[in-house]
Structure formats: structure tokens, C-alpha cells
Tab-separated table of C-alpha atoms in Angstrom:
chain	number	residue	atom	x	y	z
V	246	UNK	CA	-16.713	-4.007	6.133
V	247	UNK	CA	-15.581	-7.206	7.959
V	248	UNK	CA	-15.486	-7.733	11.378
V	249	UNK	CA	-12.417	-9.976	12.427
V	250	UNK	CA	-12.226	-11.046	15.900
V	251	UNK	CA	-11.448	-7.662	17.516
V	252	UNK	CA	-14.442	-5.446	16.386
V	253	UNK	CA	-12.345	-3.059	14.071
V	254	UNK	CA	-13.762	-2.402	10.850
V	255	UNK	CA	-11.368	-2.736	7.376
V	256	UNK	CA	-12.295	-3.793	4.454
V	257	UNK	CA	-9.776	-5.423	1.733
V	258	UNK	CA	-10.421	-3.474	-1.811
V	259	UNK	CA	-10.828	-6.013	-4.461
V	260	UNK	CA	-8.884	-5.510	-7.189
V	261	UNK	CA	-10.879	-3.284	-10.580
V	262	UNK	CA	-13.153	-1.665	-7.830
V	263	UNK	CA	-10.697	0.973	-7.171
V	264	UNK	CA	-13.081	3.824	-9.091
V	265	UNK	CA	-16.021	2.430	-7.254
V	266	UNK	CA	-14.775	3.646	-3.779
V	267	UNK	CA	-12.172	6.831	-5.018
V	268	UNK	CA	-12.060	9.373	-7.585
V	269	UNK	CA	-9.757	9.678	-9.864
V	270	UNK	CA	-7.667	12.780	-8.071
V	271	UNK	CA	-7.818	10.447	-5.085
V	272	UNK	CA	-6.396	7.578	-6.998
V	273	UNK	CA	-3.427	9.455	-8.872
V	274	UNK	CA	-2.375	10.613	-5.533
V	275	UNK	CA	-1.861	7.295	-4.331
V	276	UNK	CA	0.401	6.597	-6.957
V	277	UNK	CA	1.838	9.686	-6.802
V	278	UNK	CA	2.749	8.347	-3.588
V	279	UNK	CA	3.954	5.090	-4.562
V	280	UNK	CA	6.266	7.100	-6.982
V	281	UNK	CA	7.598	9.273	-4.553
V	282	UNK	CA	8.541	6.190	-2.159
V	283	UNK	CA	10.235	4.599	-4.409
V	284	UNK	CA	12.352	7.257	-5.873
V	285	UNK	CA	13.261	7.386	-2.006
V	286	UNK	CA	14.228	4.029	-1.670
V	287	UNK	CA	16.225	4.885	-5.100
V	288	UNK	CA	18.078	7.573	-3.700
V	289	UNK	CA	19.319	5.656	-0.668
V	290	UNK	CA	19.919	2.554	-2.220
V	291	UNK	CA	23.208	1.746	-4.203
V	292	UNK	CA	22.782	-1.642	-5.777
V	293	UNK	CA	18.337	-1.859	-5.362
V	294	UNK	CA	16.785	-5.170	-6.409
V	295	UNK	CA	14.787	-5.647	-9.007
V	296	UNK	CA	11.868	-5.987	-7.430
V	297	UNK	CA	10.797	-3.709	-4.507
V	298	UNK	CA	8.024	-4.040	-2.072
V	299	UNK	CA	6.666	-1.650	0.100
V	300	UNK	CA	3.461	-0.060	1.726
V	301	UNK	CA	2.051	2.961	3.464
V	302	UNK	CA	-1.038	4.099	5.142
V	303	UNK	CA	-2.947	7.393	4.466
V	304	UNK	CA	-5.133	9.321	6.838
V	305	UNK	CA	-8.909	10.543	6.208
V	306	UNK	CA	-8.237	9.580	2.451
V	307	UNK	CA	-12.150	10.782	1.006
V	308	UNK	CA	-14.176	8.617	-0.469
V	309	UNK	CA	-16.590	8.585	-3.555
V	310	UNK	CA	-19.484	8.672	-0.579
V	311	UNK	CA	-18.246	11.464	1.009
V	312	UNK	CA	-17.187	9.826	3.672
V	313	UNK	CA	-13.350	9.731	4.995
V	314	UNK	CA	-11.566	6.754	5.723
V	315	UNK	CA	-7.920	5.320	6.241
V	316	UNK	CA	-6.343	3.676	3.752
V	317	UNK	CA	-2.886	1.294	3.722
V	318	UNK	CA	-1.606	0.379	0.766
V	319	UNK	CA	0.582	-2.389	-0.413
V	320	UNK	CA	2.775	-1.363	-3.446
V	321	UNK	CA	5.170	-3.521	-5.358
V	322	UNK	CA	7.016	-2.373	-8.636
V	323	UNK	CA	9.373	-3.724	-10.816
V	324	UNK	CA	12.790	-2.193	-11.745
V	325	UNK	CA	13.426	-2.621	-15.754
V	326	UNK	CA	16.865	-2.450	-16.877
V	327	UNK	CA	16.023	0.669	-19.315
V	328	UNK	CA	15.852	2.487	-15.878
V	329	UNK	CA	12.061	2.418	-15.778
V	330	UNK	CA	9.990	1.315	-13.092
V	331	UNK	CA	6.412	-0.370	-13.554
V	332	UNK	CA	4.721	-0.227	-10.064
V	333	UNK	CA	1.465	-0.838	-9.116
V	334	UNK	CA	-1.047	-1.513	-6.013
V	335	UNK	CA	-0.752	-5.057	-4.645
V	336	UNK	CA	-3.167	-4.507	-2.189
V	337	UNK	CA	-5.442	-2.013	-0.729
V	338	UNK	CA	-7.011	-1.983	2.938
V	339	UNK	CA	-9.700	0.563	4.114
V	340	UNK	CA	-10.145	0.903	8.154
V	341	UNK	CA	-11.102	2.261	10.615
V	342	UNK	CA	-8.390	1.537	13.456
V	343	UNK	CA	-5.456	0.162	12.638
V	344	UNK	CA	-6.403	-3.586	12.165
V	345	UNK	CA	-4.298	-6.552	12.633
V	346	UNK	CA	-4.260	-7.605	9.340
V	347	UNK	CA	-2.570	-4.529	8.121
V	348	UNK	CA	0.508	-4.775	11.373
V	349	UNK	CA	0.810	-8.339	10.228
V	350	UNK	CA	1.273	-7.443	6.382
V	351	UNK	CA	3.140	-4.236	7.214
V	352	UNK	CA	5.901	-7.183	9.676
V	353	UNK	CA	5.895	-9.037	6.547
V	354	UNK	CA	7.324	-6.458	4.261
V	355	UNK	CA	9.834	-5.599	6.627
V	356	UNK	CA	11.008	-8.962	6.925
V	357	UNK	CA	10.673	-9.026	2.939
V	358	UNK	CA	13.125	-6.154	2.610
V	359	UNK	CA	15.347	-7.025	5.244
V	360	UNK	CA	15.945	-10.211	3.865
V	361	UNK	CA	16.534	-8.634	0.379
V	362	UNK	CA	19.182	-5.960	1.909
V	363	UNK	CA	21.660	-9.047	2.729
């Protein structure tokens, strides 16, 4: 894990190494998460983009090791006109405290989605 200036641990999951660090029951509930948030945004949302960005963070998620970290997670999915939606893991952070990195990308979305809601 990387130290940034503030000694809280996080590391930033690069992308394919997802079934190096979870199992595969931990990995289909993430997107069983992502799923669920979006068909939230879907139900309050009359006219939703076509493109929706969002992220959430998980508590003691488990770990391949045996260990237990957290875990925030940066989703984005596309909506397809046939009413399908292809969605997907932009980005995935493992920490131990809450790190800066993760408050800055979380500001960013908001700012992302309250730009798209005018």
C-alpha cells in the first residue's frame, strides 16, 4: 500500500487484478451493488443521462488473504437505448482510513452529477 503524505494506507486496484485480491462472491456483490445504485438513481430520476457516474465505499469487505479491508468504488455505466445498462468498475480503492484521494474523487462525482442534473 502507498503512503501519501498523511500516513494512511490505500492502495489503488489496478485494473485485471480484481481476482487476485477478492473472490468471486466478493466481486459479484460489488456489482450487485453497482446494480442496485443505479436502479436507485433510475427510480428517482425522470429524464437520466446517458451516462451515469457514481461511487460507494464498503466496510470490512474480506479479502482473498483473509484479511478485511475497506473498499470505495468508482462505478460508471452506460444507459443503451434498448433500456439496458452496461456498467462497470472505473476504479477501485482499498484503505485503511478514509484517504484523501478517495474525499477528493468522491467531491468530483458530485460535482460531475450536479452539473449533469442542470
Amino acid at each position: 500500500m502507498k503512503k501519501p503524505q498523511s500516513k494512511i494506507m490505500y492502495e489503488i486496484v489496478k485494473k485485471g487484478t480484481e481476482y487476485e485480491l477478492f473472490t468471486k462472491v466478493v466481486i459479484n456483490g460489488i456489482q450487485q451493488t453497482i446494480t442496485n445504485e443505479i436502479a436507485k438513481m433510475l427510480e428517482q430520476t425522470k429524464n437520466p443521462k446517458p451516462v451515469v457516474l457514481g461511487s460507494f465505499a464498503l466496510k470490512d469487505v474480506p479479502m482473498k488473504n483473509g484479511s478485511k479491508s475497506n473498499v470505495w468504488i468508482e462505478y460508471n455505466a452506460n444507459l443503451l437505448p434498448n433500456g439496458l445498462v452496461d456498467a462497470g468498475v472505473h476504479e477501485c480503492i482499498i484503505f485503511d482510513e478514509i484517504p484523501d484521494i478517495v474525499l477528493d474523487k468522491f467531491n468530483d462525482i458530485k460535482t460531475f452529477i450536479y452539473e449533469q442534473s442542470k
